[in-house]
Tab-separated table of C-alpha atoms in Angstrom:
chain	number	residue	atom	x	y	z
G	1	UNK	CA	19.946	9.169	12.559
G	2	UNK	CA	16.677	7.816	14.500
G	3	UNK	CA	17.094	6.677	17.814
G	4	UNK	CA	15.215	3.172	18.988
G	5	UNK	CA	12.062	5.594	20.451
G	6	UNK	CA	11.604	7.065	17.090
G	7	UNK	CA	12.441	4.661	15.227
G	8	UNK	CA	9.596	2.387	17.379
G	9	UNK	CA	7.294	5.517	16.480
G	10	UNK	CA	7.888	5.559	13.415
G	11	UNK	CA	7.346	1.811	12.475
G	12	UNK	CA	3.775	1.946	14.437
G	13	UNK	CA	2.551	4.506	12.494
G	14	UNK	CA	3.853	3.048	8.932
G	15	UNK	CA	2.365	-0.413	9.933
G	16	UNK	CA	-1.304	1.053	10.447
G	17	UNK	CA	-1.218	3.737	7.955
G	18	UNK	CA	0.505	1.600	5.271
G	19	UNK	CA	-2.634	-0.645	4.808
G	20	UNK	CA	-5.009	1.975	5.937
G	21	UNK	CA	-6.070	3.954	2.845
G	22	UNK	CA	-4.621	7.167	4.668
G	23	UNK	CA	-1.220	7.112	3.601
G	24	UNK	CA	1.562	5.884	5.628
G	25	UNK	CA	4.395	7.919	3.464
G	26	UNK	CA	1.667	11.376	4.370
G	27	UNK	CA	1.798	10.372	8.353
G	28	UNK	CA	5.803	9.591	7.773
G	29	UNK	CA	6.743	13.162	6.526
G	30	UNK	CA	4.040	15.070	8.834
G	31	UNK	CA	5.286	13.232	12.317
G	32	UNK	CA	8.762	14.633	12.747
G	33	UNK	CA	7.243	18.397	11.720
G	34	UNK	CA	4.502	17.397	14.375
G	35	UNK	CA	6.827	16.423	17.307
G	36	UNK	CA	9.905	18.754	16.344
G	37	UNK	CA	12.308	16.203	15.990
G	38	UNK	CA	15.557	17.303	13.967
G	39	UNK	CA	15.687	14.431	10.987
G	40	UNK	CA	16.706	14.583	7.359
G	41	UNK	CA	14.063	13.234	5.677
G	42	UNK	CA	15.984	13.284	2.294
G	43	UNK	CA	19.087	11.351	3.577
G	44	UNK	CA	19.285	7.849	1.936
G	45	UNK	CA	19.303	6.539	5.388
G	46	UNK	CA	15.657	7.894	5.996
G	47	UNK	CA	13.827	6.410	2.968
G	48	UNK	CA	16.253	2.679	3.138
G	49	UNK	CA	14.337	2.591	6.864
G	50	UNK	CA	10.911	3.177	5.477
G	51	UNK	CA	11.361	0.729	3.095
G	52	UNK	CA	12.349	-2.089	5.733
G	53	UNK	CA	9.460	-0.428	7.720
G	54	UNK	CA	7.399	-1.700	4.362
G	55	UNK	CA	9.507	-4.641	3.796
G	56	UNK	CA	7.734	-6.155	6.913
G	57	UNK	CA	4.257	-5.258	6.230
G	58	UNK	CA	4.926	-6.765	2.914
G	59	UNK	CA	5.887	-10.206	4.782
G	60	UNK	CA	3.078	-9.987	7.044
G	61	UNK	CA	1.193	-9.809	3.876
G	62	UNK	CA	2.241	-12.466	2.142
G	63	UNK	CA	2.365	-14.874	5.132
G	64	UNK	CA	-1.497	-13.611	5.806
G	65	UNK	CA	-2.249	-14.652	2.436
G	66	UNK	CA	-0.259	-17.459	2.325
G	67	UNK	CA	-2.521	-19.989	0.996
G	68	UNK	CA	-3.516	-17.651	-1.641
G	69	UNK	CA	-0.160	-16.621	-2.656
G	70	UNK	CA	0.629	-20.394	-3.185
G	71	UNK	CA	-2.436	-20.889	-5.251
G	72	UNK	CA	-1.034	-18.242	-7.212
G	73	UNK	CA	2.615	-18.957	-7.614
G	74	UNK	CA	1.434	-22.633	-9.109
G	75	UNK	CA	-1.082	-21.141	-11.104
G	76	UNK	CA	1.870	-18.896	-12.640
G	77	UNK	CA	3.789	-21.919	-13.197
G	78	UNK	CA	1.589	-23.979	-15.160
G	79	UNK	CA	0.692	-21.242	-17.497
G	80	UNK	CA	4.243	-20.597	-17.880
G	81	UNK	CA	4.643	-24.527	-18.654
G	82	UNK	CA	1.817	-24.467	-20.945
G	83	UNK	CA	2.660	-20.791	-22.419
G	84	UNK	CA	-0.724	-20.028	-22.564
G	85	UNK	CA	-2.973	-18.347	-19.546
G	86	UNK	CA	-6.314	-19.869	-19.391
G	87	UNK	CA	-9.623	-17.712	-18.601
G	88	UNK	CA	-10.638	-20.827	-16.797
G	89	UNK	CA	-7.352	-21.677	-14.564
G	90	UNK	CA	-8.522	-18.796	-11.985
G	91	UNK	CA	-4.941	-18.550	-10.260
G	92	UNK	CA	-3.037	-18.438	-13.015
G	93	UNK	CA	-5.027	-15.549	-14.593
G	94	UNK	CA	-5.062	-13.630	-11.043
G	95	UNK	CA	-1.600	-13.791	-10.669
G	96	UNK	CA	-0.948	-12.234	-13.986
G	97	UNK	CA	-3.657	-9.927	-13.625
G	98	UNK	CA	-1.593	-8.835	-9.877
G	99	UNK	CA	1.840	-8.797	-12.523
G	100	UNK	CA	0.062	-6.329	-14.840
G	101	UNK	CA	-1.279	-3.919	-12.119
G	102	UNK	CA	2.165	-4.076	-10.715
G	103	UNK	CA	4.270	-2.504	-13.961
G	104	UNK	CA	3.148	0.771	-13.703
G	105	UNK	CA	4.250	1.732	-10.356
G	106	UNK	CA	7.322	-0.357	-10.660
G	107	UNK	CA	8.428	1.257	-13.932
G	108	UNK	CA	7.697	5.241	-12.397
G	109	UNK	CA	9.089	4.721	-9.017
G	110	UNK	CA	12.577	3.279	-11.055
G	111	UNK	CA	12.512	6.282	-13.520
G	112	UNK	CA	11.672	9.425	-11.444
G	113	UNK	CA	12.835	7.710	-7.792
G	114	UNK	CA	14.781	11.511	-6.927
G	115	UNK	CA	11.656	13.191	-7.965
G	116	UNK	CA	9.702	11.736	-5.716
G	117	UNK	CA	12.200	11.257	-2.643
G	118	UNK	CA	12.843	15.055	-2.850
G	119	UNK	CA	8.855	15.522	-1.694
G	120	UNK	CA	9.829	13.695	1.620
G	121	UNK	CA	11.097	17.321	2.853
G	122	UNK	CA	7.596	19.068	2.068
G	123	UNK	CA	4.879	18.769	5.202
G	124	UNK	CA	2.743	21.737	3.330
G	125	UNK	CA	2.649	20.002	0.210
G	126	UNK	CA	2.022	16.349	2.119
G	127	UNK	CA	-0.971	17.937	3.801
G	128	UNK	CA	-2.229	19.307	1.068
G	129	UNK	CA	-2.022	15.787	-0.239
G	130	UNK	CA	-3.760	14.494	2.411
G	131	UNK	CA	-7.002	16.768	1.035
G	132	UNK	CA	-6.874	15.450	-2.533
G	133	UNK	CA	-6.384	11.909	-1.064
G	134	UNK	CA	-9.483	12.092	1.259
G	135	UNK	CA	-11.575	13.677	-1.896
G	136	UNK	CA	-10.236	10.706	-4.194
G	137	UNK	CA	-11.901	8.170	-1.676
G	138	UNK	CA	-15.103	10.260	-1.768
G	139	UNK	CA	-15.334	10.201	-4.978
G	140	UNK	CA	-14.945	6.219	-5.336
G	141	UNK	CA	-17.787	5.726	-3.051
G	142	UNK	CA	-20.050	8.372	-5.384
G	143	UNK	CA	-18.801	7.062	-8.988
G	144	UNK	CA	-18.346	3.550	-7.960
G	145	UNK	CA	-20.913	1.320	-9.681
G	146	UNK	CA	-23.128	-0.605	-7.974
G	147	UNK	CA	-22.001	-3.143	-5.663
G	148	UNK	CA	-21.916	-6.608	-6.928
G	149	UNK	CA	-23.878	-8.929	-4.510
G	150	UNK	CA	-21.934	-12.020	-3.138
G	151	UNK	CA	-21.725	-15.339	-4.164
G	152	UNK	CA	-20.968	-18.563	-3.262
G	153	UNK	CA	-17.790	-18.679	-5.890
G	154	UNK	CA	-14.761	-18.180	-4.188
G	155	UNK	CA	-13.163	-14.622	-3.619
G	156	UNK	CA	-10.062	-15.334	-6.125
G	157	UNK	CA	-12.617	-16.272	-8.848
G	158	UNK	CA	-14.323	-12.842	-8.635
G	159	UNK	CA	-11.217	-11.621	-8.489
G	160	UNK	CA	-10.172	-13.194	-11.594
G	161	UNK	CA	-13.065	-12.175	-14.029
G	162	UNK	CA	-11.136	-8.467	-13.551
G	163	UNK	CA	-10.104	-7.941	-17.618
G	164	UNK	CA	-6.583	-7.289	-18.481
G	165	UNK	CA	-7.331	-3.268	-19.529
G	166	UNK	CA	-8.512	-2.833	-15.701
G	167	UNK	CA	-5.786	-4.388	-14.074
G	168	UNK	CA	-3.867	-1.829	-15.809
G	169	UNK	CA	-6.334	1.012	-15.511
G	170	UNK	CA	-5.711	0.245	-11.044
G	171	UNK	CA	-1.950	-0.445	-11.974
G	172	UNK	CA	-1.633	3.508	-12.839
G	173	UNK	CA	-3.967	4.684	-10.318
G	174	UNK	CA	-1.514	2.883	-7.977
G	175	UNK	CA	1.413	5.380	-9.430
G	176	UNK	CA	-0.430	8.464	-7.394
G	177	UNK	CA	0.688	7.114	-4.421
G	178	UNK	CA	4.155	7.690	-4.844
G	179	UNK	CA	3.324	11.186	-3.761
G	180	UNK	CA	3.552	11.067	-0.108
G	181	UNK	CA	-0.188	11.762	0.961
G	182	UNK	CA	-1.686	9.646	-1.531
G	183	UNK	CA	-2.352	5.987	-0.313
G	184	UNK	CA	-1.582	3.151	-2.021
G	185	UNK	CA	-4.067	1.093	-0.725
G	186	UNK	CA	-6.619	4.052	-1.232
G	187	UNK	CA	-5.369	4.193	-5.085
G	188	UNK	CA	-5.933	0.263	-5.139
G	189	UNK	CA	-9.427	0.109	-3.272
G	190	UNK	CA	-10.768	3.457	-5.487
G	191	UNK	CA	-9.917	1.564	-8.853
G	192	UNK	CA	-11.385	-1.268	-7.666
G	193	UNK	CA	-14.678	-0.198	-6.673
G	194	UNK	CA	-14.857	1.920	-9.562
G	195	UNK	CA	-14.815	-1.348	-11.790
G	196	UNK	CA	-17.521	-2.676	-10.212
G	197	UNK	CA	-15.757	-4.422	-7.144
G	198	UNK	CA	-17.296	-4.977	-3.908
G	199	UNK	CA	-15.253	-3.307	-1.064
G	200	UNK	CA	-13.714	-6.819	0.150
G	201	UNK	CA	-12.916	-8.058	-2.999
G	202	UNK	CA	-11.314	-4.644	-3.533
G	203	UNK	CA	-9.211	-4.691	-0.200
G	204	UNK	CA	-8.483	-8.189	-1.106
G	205	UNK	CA	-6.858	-7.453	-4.519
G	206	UNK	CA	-5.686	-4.116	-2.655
G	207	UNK	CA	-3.976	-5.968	-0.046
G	208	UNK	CA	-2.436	-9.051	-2.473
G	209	UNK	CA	-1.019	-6.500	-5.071
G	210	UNK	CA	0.506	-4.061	-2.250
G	211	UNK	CA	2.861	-7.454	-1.547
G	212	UNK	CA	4.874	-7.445	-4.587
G	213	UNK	CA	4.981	-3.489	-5.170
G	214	UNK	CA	6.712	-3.017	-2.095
G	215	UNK	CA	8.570	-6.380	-2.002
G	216	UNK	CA	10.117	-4.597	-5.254
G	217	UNK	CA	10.957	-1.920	-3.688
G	218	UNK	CA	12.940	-3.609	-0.618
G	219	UNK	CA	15.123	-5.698	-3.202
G	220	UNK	CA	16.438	-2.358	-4.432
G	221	UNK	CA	16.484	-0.590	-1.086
G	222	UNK	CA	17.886	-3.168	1.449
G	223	UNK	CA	21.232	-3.904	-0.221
G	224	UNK	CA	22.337	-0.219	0.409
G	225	UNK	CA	20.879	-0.047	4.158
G	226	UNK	CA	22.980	-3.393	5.170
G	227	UNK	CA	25.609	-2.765	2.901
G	228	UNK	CA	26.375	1.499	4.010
G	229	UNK	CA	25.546	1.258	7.526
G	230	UNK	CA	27.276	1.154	10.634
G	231	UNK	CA	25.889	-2.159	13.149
G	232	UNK	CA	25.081	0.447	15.692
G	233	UNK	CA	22.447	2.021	13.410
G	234	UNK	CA	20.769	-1.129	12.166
G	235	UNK	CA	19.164	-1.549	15.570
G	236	UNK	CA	16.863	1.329	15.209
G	237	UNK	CA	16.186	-0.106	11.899
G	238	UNK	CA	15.163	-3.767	13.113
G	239	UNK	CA	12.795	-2.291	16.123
G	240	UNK	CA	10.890	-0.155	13.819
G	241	UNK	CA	10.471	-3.181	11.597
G	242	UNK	CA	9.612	-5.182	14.105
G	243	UNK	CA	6.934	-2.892	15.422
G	244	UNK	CA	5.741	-2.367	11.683
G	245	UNK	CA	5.267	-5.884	11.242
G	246	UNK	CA	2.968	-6.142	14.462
G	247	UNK	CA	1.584	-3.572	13.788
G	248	UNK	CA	0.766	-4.578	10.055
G	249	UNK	CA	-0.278	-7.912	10.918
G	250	UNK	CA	-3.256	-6.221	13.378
G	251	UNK	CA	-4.007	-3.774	10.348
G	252	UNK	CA	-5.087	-6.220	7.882
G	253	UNK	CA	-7.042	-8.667	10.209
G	254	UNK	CA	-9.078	-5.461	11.214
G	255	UNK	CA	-9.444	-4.071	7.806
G	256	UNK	CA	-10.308	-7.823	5.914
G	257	UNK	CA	-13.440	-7.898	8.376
G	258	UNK	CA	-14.121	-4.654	8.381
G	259	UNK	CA	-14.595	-4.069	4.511
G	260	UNK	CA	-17.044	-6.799	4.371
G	261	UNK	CA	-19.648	-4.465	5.513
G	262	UNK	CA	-17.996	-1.178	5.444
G	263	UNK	CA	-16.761	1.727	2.996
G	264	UNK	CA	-14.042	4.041	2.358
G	265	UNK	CA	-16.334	7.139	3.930
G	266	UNK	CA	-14.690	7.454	7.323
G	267	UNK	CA	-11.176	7.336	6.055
G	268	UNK	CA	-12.354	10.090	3.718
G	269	UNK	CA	-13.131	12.343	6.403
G	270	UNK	CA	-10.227	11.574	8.431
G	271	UNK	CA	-7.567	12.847	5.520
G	272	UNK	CA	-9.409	15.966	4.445
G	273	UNK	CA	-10.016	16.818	8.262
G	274	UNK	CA	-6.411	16.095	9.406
G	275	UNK	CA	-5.160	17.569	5.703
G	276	UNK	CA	-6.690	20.596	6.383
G	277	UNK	CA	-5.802	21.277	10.189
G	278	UNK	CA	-2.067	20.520	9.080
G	279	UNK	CA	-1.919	22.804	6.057
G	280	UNK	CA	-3.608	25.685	8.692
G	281	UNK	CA	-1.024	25.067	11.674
G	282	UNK	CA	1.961	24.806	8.901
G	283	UNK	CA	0.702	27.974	7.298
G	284	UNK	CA	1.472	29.819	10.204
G	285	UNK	CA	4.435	28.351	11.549
């Protein structure tokens, strides 16, 4: 069980870290190691409180985006009403294109959701993580190909042009993430630059699919949290989402302006220096 301190903690971090391409389920299994706090990090309990942790960055999200996300839910509608998707109806064809890139993920985390919870107990391996997650970012600034200059069109009309094979292509790139130390906004931004994105059209489309992924997840998660725990123990739960969502909302008003001008290089750095401290100071613990 968390108490409200941790719990507080805890939300902080995953509200920076989830939409920083660092990797808030990383900093989540690393912190109690860290701080030598006594939690089971494979009880139910523990993952249902990350994903309301998520469950309010995703709302800050979508409430950020608002405008867009309305855009896009018509957009859906009509081509659902007209059963066709039109190249020229740029909503429509983003929203699909954010439907497509979603699968993948979706269909993995479903299928092998044990597999992956049962990594929540392993700091070693999350640092190690870490490393490989900081050398995937480097590697989408080297490979990427050349940065499309700006226009006047708007941002979801770039982001439409994307073609169906590429959505899908960033869709499984996405999967990594499920192994804690690989972002899923890293995943997101590297497949993005690396088909020709600029970096804020790729934290953009990084930023709108993240909303539906782990809204996804909180419609499978939640049920169990409200419906298996004591009252008592759903107040550490609401503070840490509360602190996530603040926390979340900051995040992505920072990171929107910041990718305008800058890349994924310093966030490289950051996981393959703290990755490699971690996997030295676990080594000889």
């Amino acid at each position: 069980m968390l108490t409200i301190l941790q719990a507080i903690i805890f939300g902080f971090l995953q509200g920076i870290t989830e939409l920083f391409p660092v990797s808030s389920l990383g900093h989540s299994v690393i912190l109690p190691k860290l701080l030598g706090w006594n939690i089971d990090q494979n009880a139910p309990f523990f993952l249902t409180f990350l994903v309301a942790t998520h469950t309010a960055t995703a709302l800050v999200l979508f409430f950020y985006f608002f405008p867009e996300w309305k855009r896009i839910f018509a957009g859906i509608w009509r081509s659902l009403k007209e059963r066709e998707i039109k190249e020229s109806d740029t909503d429509a064809k983003l929203g699909w294109l954010l439907v497509v890139a979603t699968i993948p993920a979706g269909i993995l985390g479903i299928l092998f959701e044990q597999t992956f919870a049962s990594l929540f107990a392993n700091p070693q391996l999350v640092a190690g993580m870490l490393i490989l997650n900081g050398m995937m970012l480097f590697f989408a600034e080297v490979l990427r190909k050349r940065r499309k200059e700006k226009t006047a069109v708007q941002s979801n009309k770039r982001l439409s042009k994307m073609t169906w094979t590429q959505a899908v292509k960033i869709g499984i790139l996405q999967c990594i993430a499920l192994i804690p130390g690989f972002s899923r906004t890293g995943a997101t931004l590297t497949g993005s630059l690396l088909v020709g994105f600029s970096h804020e059209d790729a934290a953009r489309f990084a930023f709108l699919l993240a909303t539906p992924i782990i809204g996804a997840a909180s419609v499978l998660k939640l049920p169990e949290l409200f419906g298996k725990t004591e009252n008592t123990a759903l107040i550490p739960v609401i503070a840490g989402a509360l602190t996530a969502g603040v926390a979340a909302f900051f995040s992505v008003k920072f990171l929107t302006k910041y990718f305008e001008t800058k890349t994924l290089t310093p966030f490289a750095v950051y996981c393959v220096v703290l990755g490699a401290v971690l996997s030295i100071l676990f080594f000889f613990q």
